[in-house]
PDB file of C-alpha atoms in Angstrom:
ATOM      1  CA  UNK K   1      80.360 129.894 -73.722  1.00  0.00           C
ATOM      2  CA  UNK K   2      80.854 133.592 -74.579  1.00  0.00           C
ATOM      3  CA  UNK K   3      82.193 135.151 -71.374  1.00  0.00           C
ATOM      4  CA  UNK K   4      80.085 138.390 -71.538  1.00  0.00           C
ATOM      5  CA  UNK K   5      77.709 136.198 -71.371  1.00  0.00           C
ATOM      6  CA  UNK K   6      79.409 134.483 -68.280  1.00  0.00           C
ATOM      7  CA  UNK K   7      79.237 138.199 -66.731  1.00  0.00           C
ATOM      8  CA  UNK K   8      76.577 138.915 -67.150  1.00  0.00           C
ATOM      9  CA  UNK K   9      74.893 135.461 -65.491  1.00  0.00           C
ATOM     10  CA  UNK K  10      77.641 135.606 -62.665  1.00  0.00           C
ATOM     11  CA  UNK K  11      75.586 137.986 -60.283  1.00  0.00           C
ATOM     12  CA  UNK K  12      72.578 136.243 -60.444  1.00  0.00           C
ATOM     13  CA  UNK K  13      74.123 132.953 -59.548  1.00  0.00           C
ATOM     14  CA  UNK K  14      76.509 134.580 -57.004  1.00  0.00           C
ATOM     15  CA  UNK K  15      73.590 136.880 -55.543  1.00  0.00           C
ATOM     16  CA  UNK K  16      70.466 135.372 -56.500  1.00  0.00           C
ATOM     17  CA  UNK K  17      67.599 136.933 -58.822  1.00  0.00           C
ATOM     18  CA  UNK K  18      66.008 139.082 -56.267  1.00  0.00           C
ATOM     19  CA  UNK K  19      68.942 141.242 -55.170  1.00  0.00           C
ATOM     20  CA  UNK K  20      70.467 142.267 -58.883  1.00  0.00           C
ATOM     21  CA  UNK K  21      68.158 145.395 -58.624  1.00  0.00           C
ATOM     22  CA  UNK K  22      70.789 146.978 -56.264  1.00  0.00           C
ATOM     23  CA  UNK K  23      73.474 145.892 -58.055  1.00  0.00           C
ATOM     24  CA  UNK K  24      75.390 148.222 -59.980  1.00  0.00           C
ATOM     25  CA  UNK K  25      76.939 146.933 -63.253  1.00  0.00           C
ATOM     26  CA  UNK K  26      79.181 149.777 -63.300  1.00  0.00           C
ATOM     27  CA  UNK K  27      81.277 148.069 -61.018  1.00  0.00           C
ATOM     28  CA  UNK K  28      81.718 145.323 -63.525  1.00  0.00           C
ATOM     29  CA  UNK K  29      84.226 147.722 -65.243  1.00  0.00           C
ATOM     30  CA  UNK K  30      87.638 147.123 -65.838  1.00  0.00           C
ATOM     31  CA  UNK K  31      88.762 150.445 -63.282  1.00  0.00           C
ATOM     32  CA  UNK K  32      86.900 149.237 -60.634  1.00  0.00           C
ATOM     33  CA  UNK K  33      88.568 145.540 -60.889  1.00  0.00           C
ATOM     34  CA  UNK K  34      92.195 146.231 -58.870  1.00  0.00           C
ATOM     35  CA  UNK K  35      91.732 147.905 -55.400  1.00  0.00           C
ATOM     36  CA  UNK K  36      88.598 149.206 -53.741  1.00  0.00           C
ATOM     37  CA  UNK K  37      87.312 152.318 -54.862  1.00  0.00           C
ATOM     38  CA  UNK K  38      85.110 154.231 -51.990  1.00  0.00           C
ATOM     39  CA  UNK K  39      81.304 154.140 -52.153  1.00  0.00           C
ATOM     40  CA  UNK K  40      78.987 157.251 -50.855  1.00  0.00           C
ATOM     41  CA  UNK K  41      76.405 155.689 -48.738  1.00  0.00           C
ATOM     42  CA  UNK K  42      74.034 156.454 -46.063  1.00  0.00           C
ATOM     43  CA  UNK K  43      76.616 155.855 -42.960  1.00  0.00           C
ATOM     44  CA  UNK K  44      79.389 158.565 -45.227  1.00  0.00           C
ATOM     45  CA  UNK K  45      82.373 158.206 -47.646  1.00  0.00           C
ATOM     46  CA  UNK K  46      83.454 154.840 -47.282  1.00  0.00           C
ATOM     47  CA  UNK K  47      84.313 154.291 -43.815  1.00  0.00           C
ATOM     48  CA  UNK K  48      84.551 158.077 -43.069  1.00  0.00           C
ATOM     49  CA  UNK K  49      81.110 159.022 -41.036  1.00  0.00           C
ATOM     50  CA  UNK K  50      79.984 161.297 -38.740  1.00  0.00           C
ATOM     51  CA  UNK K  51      82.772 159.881 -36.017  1.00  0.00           C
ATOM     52  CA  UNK K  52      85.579 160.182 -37.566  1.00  0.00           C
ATOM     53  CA  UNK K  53      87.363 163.109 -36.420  1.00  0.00           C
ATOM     54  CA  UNK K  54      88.556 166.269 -38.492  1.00  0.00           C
ATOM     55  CA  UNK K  55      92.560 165.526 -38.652  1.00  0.00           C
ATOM     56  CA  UNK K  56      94.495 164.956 -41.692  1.00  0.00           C
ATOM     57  CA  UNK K  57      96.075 161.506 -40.521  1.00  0.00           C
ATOM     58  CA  UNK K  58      92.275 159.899 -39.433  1.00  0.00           C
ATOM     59  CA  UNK K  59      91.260 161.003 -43.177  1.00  0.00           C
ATOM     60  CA  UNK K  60      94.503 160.061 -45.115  1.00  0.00           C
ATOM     61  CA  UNK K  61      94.278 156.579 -43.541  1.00  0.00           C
ATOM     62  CA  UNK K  62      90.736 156.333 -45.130  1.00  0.00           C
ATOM     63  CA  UNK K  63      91.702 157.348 -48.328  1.00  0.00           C
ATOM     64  CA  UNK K  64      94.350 154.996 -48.858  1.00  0.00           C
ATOM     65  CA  UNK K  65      96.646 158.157 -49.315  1.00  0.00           C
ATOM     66  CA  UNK K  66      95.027 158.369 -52.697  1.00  0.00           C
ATOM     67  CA  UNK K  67      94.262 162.489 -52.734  1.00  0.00           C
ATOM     68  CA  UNK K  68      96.762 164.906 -51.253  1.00  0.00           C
ATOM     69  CA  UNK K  69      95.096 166.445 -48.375  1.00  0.00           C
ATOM     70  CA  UNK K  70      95.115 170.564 -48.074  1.00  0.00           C
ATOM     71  CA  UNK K  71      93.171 171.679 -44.682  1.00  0.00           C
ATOM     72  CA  UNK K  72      91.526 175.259 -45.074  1.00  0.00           C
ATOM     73  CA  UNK K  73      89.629 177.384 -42.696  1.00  0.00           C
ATOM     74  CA  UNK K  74      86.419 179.359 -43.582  1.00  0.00           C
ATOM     75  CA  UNK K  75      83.029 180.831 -42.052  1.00  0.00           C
ATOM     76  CA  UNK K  76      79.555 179.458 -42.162  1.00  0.00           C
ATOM     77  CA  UNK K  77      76.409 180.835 -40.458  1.00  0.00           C
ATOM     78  CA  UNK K  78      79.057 183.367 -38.228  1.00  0.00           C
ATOM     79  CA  UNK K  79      80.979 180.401 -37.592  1.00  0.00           C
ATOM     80  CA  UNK K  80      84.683 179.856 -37.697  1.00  0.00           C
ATOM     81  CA  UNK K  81      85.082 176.095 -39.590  1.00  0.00           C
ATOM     82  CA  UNK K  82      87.447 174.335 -40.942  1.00  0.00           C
ATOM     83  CA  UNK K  83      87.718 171.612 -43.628  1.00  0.00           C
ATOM     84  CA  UNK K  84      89.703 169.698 -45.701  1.00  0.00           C
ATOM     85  CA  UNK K  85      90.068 169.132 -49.481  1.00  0.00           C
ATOM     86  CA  UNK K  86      91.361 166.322 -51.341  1.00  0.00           C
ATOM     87  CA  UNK K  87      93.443 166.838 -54.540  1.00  0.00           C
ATOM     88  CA  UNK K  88      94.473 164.685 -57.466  1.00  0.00           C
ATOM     89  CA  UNK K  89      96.737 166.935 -59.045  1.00  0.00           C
ATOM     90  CA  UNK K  90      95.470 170.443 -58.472  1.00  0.00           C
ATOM     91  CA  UNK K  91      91.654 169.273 -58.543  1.00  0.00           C
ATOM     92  CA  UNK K  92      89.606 169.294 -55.723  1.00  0.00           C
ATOM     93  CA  UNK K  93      87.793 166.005 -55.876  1.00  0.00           C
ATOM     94  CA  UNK K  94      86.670 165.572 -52.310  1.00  0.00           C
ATOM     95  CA  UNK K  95      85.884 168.819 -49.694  1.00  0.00           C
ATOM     96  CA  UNK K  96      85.483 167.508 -45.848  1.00  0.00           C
ATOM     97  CA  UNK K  97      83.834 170.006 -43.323  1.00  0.00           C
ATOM     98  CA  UNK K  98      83.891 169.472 -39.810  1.00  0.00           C
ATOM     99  CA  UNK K  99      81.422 170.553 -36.802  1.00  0.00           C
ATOM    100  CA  UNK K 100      82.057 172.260 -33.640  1.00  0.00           C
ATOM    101  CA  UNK K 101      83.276 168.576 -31.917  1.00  0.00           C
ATOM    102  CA  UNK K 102      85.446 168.344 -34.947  1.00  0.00           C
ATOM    103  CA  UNK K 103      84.161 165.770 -36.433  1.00  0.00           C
ATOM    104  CA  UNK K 104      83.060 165.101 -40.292  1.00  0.00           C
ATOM    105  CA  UNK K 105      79.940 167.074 -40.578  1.00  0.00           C
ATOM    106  CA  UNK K 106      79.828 167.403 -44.555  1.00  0.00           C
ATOM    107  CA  UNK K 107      81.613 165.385 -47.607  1.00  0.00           C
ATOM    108  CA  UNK K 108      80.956 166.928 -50.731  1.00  0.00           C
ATOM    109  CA  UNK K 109      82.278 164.020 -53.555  1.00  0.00           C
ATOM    110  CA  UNK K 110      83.392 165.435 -57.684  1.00  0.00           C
ATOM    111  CA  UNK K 111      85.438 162.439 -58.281  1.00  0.00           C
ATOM    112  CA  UNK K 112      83.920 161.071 -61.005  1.00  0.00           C
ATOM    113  CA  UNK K 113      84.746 156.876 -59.537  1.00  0.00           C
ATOM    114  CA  UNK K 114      82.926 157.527 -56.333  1.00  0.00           C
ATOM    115  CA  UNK K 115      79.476 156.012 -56.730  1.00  0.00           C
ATOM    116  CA  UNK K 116      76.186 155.238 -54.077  1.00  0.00           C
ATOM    117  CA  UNK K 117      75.812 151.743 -53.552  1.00  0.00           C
ATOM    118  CA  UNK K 118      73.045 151.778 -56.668  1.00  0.00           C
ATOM    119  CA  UNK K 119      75.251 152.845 -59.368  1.00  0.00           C
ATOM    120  CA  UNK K 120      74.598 157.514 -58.916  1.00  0.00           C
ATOM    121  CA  UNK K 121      77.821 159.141 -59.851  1.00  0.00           C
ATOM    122  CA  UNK K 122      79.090 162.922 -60.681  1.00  0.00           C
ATOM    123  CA  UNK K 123      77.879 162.946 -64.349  1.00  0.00           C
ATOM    124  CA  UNK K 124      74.597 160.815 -63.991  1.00  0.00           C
ATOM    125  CA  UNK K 125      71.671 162.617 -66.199  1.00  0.00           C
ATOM    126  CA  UNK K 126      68.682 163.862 -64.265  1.00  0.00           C
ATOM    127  CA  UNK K 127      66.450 161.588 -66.291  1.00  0.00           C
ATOM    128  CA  UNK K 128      68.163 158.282 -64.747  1.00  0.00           C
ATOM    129  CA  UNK K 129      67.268 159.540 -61.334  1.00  0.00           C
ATOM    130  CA  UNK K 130      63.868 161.635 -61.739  1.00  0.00           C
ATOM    131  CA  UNK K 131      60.810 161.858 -63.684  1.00  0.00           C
ATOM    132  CA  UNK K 132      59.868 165.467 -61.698  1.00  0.00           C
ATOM    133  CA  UNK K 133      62.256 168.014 -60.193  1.00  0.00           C
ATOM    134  CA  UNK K 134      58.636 168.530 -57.722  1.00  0.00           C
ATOM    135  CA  UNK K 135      58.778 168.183 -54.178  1.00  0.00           C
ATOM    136  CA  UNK K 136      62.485 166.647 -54.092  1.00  0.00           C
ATOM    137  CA  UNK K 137      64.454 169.552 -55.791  1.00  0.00           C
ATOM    138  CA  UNK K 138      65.295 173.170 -54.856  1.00  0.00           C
ATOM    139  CA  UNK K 139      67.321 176.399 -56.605  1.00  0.00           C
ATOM    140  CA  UNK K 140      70.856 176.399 -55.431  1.00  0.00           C
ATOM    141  CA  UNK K 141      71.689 179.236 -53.658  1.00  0.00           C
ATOM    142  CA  UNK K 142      75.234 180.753 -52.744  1.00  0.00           C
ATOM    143  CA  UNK K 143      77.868 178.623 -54.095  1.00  0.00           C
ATOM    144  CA  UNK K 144      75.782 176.231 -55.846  1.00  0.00           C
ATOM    145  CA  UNK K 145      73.596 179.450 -57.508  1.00  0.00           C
ATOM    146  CA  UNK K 146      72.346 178.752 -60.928  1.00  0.00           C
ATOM    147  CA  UNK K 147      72.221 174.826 -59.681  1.00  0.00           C
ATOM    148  CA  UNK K 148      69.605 172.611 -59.115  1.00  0.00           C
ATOM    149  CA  UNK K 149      70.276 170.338 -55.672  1.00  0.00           C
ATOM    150  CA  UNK K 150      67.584 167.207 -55.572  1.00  0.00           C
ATOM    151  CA  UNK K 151      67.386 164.817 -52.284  1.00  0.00           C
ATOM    152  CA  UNK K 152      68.556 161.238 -53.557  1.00  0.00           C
ATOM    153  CA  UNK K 153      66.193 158.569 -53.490  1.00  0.00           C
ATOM    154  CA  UNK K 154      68.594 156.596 -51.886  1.00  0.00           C
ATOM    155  CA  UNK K 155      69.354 157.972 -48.348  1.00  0.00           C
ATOM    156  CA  UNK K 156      67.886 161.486 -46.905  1.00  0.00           C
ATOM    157  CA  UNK K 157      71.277 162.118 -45.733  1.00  0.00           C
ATOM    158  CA  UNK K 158      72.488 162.378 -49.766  1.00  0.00           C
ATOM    159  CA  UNK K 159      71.948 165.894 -52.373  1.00  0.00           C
ATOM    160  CA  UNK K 160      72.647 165.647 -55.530  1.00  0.00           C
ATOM    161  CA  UNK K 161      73.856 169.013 -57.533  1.00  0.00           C
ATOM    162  CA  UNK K 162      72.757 168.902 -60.860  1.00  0.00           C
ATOM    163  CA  UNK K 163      74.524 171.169 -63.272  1.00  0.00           C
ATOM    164  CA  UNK K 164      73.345 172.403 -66.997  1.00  0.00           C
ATOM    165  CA  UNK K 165      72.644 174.807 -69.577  1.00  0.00           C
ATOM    166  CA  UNK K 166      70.032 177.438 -68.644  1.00  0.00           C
ATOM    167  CA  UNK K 167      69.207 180.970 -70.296  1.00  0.00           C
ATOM    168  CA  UNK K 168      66.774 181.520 -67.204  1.00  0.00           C
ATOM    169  CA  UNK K 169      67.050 183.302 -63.664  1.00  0.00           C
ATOM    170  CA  UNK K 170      69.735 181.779 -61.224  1.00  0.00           C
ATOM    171  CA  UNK K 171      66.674 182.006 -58.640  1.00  0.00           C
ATOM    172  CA  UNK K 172      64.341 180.080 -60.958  1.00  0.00           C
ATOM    173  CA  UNK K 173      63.846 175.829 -61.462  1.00  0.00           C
ATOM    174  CA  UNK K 174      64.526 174.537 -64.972  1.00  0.00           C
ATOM    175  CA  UNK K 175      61.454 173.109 -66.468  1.00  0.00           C
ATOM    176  CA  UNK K 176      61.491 169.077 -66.113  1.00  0.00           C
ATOM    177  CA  UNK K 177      62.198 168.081 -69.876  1.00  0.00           C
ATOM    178  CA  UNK K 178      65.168 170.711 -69.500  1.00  0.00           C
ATOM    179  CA  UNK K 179      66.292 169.258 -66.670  1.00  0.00           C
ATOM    180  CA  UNK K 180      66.166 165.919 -67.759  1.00  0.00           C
ATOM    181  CA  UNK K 181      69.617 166.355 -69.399  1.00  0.00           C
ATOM    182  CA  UNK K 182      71.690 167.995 -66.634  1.00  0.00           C
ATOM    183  CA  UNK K 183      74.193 165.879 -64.696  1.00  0.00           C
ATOM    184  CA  UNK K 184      75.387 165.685 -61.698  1.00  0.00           C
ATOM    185  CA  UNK K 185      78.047 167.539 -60.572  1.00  0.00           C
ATOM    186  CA  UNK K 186      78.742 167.051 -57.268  1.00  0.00           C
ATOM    187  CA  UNK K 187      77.475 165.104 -54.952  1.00  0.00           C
ATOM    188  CA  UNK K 188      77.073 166.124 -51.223  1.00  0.00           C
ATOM    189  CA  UNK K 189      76.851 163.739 -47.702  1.00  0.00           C
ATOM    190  CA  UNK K 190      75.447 165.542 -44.900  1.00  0.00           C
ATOM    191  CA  UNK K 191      75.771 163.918 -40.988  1.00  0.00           C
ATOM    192  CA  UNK K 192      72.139 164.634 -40.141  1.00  0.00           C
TER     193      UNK K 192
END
């Protein structure tokens, strides 16, 4: 028997017919066969949530000491806050903020191998997610200006930042059928 073929059959014996809709066949990919890459979820970035405290060792653990932590301070709403990025060479791929009880507050994801649990990744196209940017997308304002941030439709706690061409105002939505070919560019976790 052909073995894509094999693959292709494997999660609906190992799983059963009814569940293969949340399956992701991304993960059937050759990167994501040796170690365990982290997921974006409802509960957080794999198992970093909204308890795990705001210290590079607590995070590093997580991470399998895969990124290179660099902490950072900044201000939000008046507020003195800090947060920590995670690098792969000099990229930022991960930014974690923390909350006044230092805790993870805020994971924004732009690794490209992080996916949700049904498949949404940084570079997904509008299209696969959304008919209508109506009633679940906003302008981006501030640092995401000239972006378009929609709630997933997999957990309320999820944004996706959806970056494209447009001649338009920053302060103004791209029409649906332009929209419809921006990708996402960063993904963002938020504790409540």
């Amino acid at each position: 028997m052909n073995i894509r073929i094999v693959l292709l059959l494997v999660p609906f014996f190992i799983t059963g017919c009814s569940t293969v809709s949340n399956f992701s066949w991304s993960k059937l990919s050759p990167t994501n066969w040796f170690g365990s890459s982290l997921e974006l979820n409802n509960a957080g970035l794999g198992a970093i949530s909204a308890v795990t405290p705001m210290e590079e060792k607590a995070l590093n653990q997580t991470l399998n000491g895969d990124y290179r932590l660099r902490k950072g301070m900044g201000m939000s709403n008046g507020q003195v806050t800090s947060y920590y990025e995670a690098m792969n060479d000099d990229k930022v791929m991960l930014v974690f903020h923390g909350n006044s009880s230092n805790r993870v507050e805020r994971i924004e994801v732009m690794d490209k191998s992080i996916e949700t649990p049904k498949g949404s990744h940084v570079g997904t196209p509008f299209s696969d997610l959304y008919q209508k940017a109506f009633d679940v997308c906003r302008v981006g304002t501030e640092d995401d200006s000239g972006k378009v941030l929609c709630r997933s439709p997999e957990s309320s706690r999820i944004t996706y930042v959806f970056s494209g061409e447009w001649m338009g105002p920053s302060e103004i939505m791209p029409s649906d059928d332009k929209l419809k070919v921006w990708t996402i560019s960063k993904m963002i976790w938020q504790s409540k």
